[in-house]
GROMACS .gro file of C-alpha atoms in nm:
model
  445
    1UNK     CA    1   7.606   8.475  13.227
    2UNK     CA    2   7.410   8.808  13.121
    3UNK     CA    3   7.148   8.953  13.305
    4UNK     CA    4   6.941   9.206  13.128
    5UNK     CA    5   6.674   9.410  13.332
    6UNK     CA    6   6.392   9.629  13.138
    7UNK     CA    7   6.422  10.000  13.325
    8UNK     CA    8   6.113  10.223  13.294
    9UNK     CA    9   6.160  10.603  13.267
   10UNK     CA   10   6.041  10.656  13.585
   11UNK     CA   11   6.144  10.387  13.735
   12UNK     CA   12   6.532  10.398  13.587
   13UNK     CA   13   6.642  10.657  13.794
   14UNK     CA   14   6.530  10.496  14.155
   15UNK     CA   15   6.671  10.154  14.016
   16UNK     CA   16   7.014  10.297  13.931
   17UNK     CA   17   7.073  10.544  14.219
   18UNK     CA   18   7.281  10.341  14.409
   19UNK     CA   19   7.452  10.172  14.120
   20UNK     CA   20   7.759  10.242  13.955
   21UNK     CA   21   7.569  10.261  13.591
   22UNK     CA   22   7.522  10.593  13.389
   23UNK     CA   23   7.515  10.650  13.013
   24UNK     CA   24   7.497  10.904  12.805
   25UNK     CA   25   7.509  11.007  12.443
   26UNK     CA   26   7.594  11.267  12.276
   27UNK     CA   27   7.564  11.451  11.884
   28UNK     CA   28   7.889  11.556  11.836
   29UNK     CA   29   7.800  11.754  11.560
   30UNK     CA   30   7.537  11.964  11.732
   31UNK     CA   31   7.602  11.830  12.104
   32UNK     CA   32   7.241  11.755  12.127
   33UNK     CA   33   7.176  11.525  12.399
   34UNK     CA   34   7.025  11.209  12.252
   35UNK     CA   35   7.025  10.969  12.610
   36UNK     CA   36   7.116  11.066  12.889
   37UNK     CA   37   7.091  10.789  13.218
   38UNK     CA   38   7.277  10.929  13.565
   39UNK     CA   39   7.478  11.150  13.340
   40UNK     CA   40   7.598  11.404  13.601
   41UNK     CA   41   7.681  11.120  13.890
   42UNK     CA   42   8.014  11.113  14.046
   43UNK     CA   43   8.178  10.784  13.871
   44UNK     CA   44   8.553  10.627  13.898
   45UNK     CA   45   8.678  10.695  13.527
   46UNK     CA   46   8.936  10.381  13.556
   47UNK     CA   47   9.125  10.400  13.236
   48UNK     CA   48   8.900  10.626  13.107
   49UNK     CA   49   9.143  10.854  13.277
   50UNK     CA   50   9.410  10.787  12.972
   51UNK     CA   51   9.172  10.962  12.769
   52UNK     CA   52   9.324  11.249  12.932
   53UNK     CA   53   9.639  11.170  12.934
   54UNK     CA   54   9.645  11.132  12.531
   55UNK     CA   55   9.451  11.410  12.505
   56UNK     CA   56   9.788  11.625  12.749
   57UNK     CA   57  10.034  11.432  12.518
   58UNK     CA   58   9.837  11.566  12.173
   59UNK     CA   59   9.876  11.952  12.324
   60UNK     CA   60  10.226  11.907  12.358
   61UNK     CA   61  10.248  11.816  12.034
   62UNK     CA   62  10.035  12.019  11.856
   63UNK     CA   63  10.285  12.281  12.061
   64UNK     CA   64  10.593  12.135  11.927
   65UNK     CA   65  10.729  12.087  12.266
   66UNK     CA   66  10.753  11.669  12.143
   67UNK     CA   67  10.745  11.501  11.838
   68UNK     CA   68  10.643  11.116  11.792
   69UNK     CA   69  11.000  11.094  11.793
   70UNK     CA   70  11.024  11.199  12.146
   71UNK     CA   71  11.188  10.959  12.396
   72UNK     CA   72  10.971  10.875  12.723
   73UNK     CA   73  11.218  10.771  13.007
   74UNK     CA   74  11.117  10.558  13.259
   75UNK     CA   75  11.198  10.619  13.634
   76UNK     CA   76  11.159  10.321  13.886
   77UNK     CA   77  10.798  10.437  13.966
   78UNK     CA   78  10.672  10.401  13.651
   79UNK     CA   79  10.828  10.045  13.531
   80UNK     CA   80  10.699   9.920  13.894
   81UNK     CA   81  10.375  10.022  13.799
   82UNK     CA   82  10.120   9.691  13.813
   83UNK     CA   83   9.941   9.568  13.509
   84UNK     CA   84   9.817   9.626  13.274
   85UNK     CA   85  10.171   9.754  13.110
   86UNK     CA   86  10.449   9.736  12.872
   87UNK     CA   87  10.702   9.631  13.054
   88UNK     CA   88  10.928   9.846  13.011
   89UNK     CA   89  11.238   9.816  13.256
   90UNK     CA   90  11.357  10.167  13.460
   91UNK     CA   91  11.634  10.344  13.281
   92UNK     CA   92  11.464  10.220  12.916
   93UNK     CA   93  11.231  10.473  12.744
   94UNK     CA   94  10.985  10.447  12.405
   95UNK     CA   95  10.842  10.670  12.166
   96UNK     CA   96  10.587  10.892  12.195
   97UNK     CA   97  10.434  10.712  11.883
   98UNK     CA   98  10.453  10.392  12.085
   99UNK     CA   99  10.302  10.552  12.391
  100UNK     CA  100  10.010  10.625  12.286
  101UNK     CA  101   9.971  10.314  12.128
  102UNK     CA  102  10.023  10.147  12.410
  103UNK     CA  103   9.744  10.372  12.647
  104UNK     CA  104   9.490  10.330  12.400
  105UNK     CA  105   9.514   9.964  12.304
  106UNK     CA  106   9.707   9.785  12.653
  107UNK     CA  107   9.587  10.039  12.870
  108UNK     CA  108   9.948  10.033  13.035
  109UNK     CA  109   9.966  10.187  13.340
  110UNK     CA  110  10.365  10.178  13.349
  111UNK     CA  111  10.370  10.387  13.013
  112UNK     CA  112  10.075  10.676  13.157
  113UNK     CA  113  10.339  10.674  13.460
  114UNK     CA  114  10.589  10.776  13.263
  115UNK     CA  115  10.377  11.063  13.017
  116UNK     CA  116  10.309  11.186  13.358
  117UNK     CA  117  10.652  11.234  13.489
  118UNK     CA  118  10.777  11.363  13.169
  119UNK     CA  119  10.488  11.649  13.068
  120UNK     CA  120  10.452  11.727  13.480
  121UNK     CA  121  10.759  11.698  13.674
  122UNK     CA  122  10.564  11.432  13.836
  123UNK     CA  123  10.250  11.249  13.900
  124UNK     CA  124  10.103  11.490  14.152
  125UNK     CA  125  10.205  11.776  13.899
  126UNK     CA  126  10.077  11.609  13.604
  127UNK     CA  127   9.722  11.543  13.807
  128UNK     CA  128   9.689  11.905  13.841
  129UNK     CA  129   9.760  11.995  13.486
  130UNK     CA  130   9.502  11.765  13.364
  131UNK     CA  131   9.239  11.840  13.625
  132UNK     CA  132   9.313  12.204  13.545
  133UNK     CA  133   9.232  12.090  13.166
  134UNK     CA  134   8.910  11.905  13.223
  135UNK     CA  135   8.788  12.233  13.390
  136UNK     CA  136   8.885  12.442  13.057
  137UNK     CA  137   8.704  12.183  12.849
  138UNK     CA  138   8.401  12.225  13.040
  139UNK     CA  139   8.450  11.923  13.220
  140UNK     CA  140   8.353  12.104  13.570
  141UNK     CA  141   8.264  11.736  13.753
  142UNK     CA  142   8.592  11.572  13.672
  143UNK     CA  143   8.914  11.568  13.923
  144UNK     CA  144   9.207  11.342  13.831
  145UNK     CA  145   9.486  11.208  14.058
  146UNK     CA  146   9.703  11.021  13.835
  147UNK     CA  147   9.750  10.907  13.455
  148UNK     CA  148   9.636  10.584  13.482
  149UNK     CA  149   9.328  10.528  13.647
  150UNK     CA  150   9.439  10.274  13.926
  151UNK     CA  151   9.194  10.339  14.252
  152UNK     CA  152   9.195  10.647  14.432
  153UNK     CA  153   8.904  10.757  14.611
  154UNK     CA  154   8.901  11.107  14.503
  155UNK     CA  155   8.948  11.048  14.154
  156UNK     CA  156   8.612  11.118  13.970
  157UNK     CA  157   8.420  11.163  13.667
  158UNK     CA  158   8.066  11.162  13.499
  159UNK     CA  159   7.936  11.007  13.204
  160UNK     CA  160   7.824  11.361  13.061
  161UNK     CA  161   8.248  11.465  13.120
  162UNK     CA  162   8.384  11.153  12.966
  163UNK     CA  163   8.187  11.251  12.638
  164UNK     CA  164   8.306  11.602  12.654
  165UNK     CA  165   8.637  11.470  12.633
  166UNK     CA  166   8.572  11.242  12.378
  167UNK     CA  167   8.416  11.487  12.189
  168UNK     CA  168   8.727  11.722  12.249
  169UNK     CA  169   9.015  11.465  12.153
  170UNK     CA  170   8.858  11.446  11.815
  171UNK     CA  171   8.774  11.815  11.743
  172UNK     CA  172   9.119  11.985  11.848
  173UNK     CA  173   9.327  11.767  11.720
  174UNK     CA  174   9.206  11.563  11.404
  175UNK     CA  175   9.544  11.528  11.318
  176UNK     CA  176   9.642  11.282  11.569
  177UNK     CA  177   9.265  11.143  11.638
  178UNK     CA  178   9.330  10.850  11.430
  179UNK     CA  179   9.523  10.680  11.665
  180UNK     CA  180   9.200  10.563  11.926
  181UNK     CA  181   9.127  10.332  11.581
  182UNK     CA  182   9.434  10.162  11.639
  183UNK     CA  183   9.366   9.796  11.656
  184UNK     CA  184   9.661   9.645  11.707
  185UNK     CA  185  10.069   9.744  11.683
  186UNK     CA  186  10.402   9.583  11.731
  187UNK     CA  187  10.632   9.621  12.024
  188UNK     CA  188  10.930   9.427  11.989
  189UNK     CA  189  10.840   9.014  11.902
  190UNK     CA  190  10.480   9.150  12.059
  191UNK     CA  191  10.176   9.221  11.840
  192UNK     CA  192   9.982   9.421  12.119
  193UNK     CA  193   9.588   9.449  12.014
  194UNK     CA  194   9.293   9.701  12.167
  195UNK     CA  195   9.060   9.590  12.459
  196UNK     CA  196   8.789   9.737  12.230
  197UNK     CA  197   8.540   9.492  12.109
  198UNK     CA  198   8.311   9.752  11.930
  199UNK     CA  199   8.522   9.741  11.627
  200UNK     CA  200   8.397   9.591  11.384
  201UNK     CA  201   8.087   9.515  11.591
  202UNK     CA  202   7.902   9.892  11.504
  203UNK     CA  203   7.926  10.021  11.118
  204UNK     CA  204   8.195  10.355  11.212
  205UNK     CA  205   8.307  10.288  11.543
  206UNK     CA  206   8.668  10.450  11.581
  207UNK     CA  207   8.751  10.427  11.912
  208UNK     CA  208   8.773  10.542  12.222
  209UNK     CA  209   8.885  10.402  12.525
  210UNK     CA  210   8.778  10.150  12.815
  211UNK     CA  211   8.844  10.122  13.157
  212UNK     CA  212   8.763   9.885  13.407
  213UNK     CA  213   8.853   9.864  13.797
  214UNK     CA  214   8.606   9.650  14.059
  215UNK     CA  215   8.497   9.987  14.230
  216UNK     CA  216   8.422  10.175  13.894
  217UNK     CA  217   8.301   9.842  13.715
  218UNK     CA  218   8.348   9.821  13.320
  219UNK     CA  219   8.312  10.146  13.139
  220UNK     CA  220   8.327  10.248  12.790
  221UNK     CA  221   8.334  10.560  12.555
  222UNK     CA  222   8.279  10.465  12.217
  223UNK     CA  223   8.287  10.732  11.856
  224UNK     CA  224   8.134  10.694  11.588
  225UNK     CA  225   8.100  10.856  11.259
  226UNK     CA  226   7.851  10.716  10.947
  227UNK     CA  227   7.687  10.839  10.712
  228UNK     CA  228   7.732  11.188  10.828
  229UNK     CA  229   7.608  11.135  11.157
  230UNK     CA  230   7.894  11.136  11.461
  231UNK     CA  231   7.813  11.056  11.804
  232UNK     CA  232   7.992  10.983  12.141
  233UNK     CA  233   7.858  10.745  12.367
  234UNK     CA  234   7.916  10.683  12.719
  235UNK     CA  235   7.836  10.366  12.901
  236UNK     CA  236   8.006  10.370  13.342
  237UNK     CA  237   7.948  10.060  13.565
  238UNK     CA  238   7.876   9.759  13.349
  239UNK     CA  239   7.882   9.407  13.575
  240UNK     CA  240   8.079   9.292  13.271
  241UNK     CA  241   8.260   9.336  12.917
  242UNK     CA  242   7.995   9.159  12.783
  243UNK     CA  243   7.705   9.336  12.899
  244UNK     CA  244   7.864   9.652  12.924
  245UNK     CA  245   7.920   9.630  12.498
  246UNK     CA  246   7.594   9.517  12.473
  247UNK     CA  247   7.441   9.838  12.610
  248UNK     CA  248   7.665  10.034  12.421
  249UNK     CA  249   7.577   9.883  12.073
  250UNK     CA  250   7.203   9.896  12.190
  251UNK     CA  251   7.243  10.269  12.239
  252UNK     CA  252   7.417  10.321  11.946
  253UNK     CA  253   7.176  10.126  11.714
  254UNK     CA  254   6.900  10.312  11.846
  255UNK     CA  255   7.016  10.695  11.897
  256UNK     CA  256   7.242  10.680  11.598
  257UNK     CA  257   6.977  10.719  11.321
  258UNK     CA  258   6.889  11.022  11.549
  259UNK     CA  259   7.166  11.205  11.521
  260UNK     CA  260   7.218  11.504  11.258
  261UNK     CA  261   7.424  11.505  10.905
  262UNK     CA  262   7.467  11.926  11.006
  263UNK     CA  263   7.609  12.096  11.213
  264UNK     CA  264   8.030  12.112  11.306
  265UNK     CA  265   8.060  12.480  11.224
  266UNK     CA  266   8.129  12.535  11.591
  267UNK     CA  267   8.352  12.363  11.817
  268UNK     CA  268   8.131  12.183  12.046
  269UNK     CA  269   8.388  12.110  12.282
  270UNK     CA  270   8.566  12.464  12.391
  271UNK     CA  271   8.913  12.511  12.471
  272UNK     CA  272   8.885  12.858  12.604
  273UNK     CA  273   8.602  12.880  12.848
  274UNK     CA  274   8.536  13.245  13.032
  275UNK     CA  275   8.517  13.233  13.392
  276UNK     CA  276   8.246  13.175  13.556
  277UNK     CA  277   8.088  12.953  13.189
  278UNK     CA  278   7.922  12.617  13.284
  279UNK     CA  279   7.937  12.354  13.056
  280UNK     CA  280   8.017  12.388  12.677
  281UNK     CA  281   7.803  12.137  12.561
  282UNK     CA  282   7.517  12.333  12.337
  283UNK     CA  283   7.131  12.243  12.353
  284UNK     CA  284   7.200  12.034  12.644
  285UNK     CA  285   6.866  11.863  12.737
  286UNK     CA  286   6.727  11.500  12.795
  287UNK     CA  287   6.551  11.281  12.534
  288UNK     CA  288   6.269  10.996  12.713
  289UNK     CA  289   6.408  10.651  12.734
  290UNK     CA  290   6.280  10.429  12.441
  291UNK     CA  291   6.367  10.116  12.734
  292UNK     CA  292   6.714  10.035  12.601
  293UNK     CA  293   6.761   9.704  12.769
  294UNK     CA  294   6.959   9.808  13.087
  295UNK     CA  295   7.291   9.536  13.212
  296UNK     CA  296   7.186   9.430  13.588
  297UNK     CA  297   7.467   9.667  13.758
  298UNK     CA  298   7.488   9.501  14.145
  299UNK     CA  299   7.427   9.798  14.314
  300UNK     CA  300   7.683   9.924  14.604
  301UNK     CA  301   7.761  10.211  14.851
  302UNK     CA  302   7.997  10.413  14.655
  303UNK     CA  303   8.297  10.573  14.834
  304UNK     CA  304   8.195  10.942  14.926
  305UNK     CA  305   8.499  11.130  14.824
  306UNK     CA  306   8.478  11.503  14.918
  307UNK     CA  307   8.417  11.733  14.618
  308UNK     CA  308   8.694  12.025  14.567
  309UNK     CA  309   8.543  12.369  14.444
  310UNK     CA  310   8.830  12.464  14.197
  311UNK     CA  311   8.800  12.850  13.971
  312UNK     CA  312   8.720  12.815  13.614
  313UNK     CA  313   8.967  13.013  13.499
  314UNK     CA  314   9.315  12.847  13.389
  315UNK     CA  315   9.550  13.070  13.457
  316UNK     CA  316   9.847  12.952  13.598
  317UNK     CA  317   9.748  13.070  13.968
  318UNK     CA  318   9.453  12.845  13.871
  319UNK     CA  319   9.655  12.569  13.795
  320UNK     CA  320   9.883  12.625  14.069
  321UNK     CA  321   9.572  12.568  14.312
  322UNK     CA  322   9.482  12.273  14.202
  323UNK     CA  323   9.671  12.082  14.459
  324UNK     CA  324   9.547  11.732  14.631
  325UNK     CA  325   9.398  11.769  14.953
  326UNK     CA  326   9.608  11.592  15.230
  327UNK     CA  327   9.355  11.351  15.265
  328UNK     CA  328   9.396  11.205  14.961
  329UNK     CA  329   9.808  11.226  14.867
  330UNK     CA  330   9.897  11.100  14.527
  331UNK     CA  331  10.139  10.834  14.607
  332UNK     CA  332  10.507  10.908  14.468
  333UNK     CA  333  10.783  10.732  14.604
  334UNK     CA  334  10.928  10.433  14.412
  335UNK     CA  335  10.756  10.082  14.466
  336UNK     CA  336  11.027   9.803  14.417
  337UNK     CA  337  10.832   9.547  14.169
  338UNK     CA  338  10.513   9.522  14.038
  339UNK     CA  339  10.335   9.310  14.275
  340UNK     CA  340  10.440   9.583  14.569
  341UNK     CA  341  10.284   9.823  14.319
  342UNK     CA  342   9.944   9.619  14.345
  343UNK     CA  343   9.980   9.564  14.716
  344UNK     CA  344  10.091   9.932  14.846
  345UNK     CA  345   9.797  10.099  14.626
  346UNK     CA  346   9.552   9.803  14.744
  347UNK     CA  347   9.628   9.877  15.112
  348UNK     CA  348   9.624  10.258  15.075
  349UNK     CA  349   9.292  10.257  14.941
  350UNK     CA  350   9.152  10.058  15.284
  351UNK     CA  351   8.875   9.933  15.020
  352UNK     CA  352   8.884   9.575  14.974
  353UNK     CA  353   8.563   9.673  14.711
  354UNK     CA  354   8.868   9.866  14.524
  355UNK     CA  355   9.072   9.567  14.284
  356UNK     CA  356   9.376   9.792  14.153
  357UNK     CA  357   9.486   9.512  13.941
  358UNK     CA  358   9.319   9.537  13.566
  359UNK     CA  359   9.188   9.879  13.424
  360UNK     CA  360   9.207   9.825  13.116
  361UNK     CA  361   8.864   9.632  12.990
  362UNK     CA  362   8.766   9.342  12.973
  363UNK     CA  363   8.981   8.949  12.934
  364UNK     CA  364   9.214   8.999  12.650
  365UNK     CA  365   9.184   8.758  12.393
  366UNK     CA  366   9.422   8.560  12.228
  367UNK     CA  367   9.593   8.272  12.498
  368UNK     CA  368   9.608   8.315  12.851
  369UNK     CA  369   9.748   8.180  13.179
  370UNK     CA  370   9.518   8.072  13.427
  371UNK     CA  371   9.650   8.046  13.807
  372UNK     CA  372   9.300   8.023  13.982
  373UNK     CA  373   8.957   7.955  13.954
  374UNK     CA  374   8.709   8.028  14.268
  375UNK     CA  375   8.317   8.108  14.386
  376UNK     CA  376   8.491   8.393  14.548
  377UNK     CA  377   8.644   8.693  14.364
  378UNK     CA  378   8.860   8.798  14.684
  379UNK     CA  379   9.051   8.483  14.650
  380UNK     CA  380   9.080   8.522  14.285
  381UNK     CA  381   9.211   8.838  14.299
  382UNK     CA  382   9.475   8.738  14.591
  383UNK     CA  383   9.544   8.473  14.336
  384UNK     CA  384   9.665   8.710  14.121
  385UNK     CA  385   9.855   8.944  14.359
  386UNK     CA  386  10.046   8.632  14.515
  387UNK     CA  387  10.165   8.520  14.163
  388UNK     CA  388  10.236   8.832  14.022
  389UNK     CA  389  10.462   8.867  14.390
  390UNK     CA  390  10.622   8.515  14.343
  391UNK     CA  391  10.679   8.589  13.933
  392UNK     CA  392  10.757   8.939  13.839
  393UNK     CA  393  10.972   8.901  13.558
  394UNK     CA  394  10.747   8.589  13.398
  395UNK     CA  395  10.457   8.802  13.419
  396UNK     CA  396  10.644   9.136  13.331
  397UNK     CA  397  10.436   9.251  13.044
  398UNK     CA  398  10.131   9.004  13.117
  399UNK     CA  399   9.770   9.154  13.160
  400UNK     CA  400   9.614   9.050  13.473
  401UNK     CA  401   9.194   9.058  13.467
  402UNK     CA  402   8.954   8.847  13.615
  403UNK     CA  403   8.714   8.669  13.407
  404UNK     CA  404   8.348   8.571  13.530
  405UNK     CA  405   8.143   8.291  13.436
  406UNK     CA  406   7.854   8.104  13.535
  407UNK     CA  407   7.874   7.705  13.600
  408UNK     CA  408   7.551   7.546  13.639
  409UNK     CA  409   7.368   7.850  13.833
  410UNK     CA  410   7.700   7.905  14.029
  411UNK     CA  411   7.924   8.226  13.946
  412UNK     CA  412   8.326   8.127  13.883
  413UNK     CA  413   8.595   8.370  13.866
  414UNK     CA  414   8.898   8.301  13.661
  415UNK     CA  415   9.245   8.453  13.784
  416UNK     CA  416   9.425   8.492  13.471
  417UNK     CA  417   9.714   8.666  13.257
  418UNK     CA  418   9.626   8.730  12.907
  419UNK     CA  419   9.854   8.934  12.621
  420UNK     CA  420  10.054   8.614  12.523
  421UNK     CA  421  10.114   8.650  12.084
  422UNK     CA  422  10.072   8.240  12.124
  423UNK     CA  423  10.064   7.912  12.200
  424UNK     CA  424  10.440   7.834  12.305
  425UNK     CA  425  10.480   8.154  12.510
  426UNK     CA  426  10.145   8.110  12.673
  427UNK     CA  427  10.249   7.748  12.752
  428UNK     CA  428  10.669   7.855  12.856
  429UNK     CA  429  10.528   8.092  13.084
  430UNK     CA  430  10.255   7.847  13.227
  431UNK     CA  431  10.631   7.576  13.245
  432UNK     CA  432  10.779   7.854  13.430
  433UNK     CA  433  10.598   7.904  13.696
  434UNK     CA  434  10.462   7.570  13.757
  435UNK     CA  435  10.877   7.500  13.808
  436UNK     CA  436  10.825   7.769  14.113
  437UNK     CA  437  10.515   7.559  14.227
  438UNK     CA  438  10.268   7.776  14.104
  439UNK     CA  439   9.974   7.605  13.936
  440UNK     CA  440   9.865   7.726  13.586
  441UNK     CA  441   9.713   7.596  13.252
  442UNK     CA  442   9.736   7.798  12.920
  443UNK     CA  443   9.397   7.798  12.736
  444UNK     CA  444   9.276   8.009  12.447
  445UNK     CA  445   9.042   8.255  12.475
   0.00000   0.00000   0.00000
């Protein structure tokens, strides 16, 4: 099912307002604004927030304080963390090379846990480092609360941040930028592959990053660099995968050819911002909509979270300020398996709108376990809390997403665990938990 609505320029803005949907795109050579759609809303990043946290991880290297050779432990928090993840069990520990491989193709939470406790001293420490670092970039709408992206209320972003960022990750540290085109990696028996469908799809996309939760709804920054043209692209709020990539490659194919072959003298994103600057982003202004056909984003009542005034200097006092307010903690203590993980977070956020389950993208591909198909997405989801409760370690390193689709006018949602390499495992894990009563089919997808 994709439903495509035709937005005027006058009438996009009163359409969208109460949506989740904003877009933007950006020159990176110049940082000319080429579209720009609800840029400077208040969005939830979802995993755009590991954007971020590669971004903290490339600093420390590019400090020498770790190598790719650096050993990540993992405390009991982080392995408890629920999908999408690694699976990697408390006490065990991976690369830095495979950590970032696995934020910016898996998405896993468990592993952004983990870069968090390492680099901060903790997850509340690490939130104010990189909130303290989106303000340095320019990024003056953007305050984080943890690594990954799961739901918290006053976690927040804006399309016009997210491509400051992007912008950024390539700029300061070229070096290590190749590793958003990372397709796919191995991890053990596992060959792990990106969420990103626009490879391949758009001549010179190399990456960046999606994110997905049900109160953000699918977003997606996408680079890319042809011809001598480079531009970042910024798509929030998408009612699916589908249609959410299909707005991005209509962007791109139109505002591409748009973009200049000079510029890149300058750093466009800034590292070093005096107090009191605004945004770095040069020539800043707003091109007319040419009517790039628009996804239909179901509009809803956002959660109001409360906006914290924070200095623009990044001193350490600065940093050191930067702490959550106390209606909003960062949760810390230990969860004991992954499917508390889900449920403590879930119940925390007293938003049943909020599904803290997938932020990653969209349904992996590649075979999957189905354990639920319904009209209502509730009962999907609690499909896939109650199995990943009953099956922790069959579902360990298992994506769990929901998948939409349309039967004869009526709109399904799939409960299902995707990352399976093939056939047999798809099918032993599907054996395993049918022998704990637990209905399931494996099915390619």
């Amino acid at each position: 099912m994709l439903a495509v609505v035709m937005f005027t320029v006058a009438g996009a803005g009163s359409a969208s307002a109460n949506s989740r949907y904003a877009a933007y795109v950006m020159d990176a050579r110049t940082g000319q604004v080429l579209f720009s759609r609800n840029a400077d809303e208040r969005r939830y990043p979802a995993s755009l927030t590991k954007m971020m946290t590669v971004y903290m991880i490339f600093e420390a290297m590019n400090a020498r304080r770790i190598s790719t050779k650096t050993a990540i432990p993992f405390s009991k928090n982080a392995s408890a963390e629920p999908p999408t993840k690694l699976g990697v069990k408390a006490g065990g520990s991976i690369t830095v090379d495979t950590a970032i491989r696995a934020l910016v193709t898996r998405s896993a939470n468990d592993v952004a846990t983990a870069v968090a406790e390492m680099l901060g001293g903790s997850e509340a420490g690490f939130a104010r480092m990189m909130t303290a670092k989106a303000r340095q970039l320019g990024m003056n709408s953007t305050q984080f609360r943890n690594a990954h992206g799961l739901p918290n209320s006053a976690q927040h972003t804006t399309a016009r941040d997210m491509a400051i960022l992007g912008v950024a990750l390539r700029e300061h540290f070229p070096q290590y930028y190749d590793y958003f085109s990372t397709r796919s990696f191995k991890y053990g028996k596992q060959t792990i592959s990106t969420h990103n469908r626009m490879f391949g799809r758009i001549k010179g996309v190399d990456g960046i990053k999606t994110g997905y939760t049900r109160a953000s709804g699918f977003n997606l920054v996408t680079s890319v660099e042809d011809n001598g043209r480079r531009v970042v692209a910024v798509v929030m709020g998408g009612k699916s995968g589908r249609s959410r990539d299909d707005h991005m490659a209509a962007l791109l194919r139109d505002y591409m050819p748009k973009a200049s072959r000079n510029g890149g003298g300058a750093l466009i994103a800034s590292q070093r911002p005096t107090p009191g600057a605004g945004a770095v982003v040069a020539s800043a202004f707003s091109l007319p909509s040419r009517n790039i056909p628009t996804p239909d984003f179901r509009p809803r009542e956002e959660v109001s979270a409360p906006l914290v005034a924070y200095a623009q200097e990044t001193t350490p006092a600065a940093v050191a300020a930067l702490t959550p307010t106390p209606s909003a903690p960062i949760p810390s203590a230990p969860v004991p398996t992954p499917a508390a993980a889900v449920e403590a977070r879930f119940a925390a956020e007293g938003d049943a709108n909020i599904d803290p389950v997938m932020t990653s993208s969209t349904a992996p591909s590649g075979w999957v376990v189905q354990v639920a198909s319904s009209p209502s997405q509730s009962d999907a989801f609690a499909a896939l809390v109650r199995t990943g409760k009953e099956a922790p370690r069959i579902l360990n390193t298992a994506n769990a997403f929901i998948e939409e689709f349309d039967n004869k006018g009526t709109v399904y949602y799939r409960a299902r665990f995707g990352g399976f390499a093939s056939k047999n495992q798809a099918w032993n894990a599907c054996n395993a938990l049918k022998k704990q009563k637990i209905d399931c089919y494996a099915v390619g997808s």
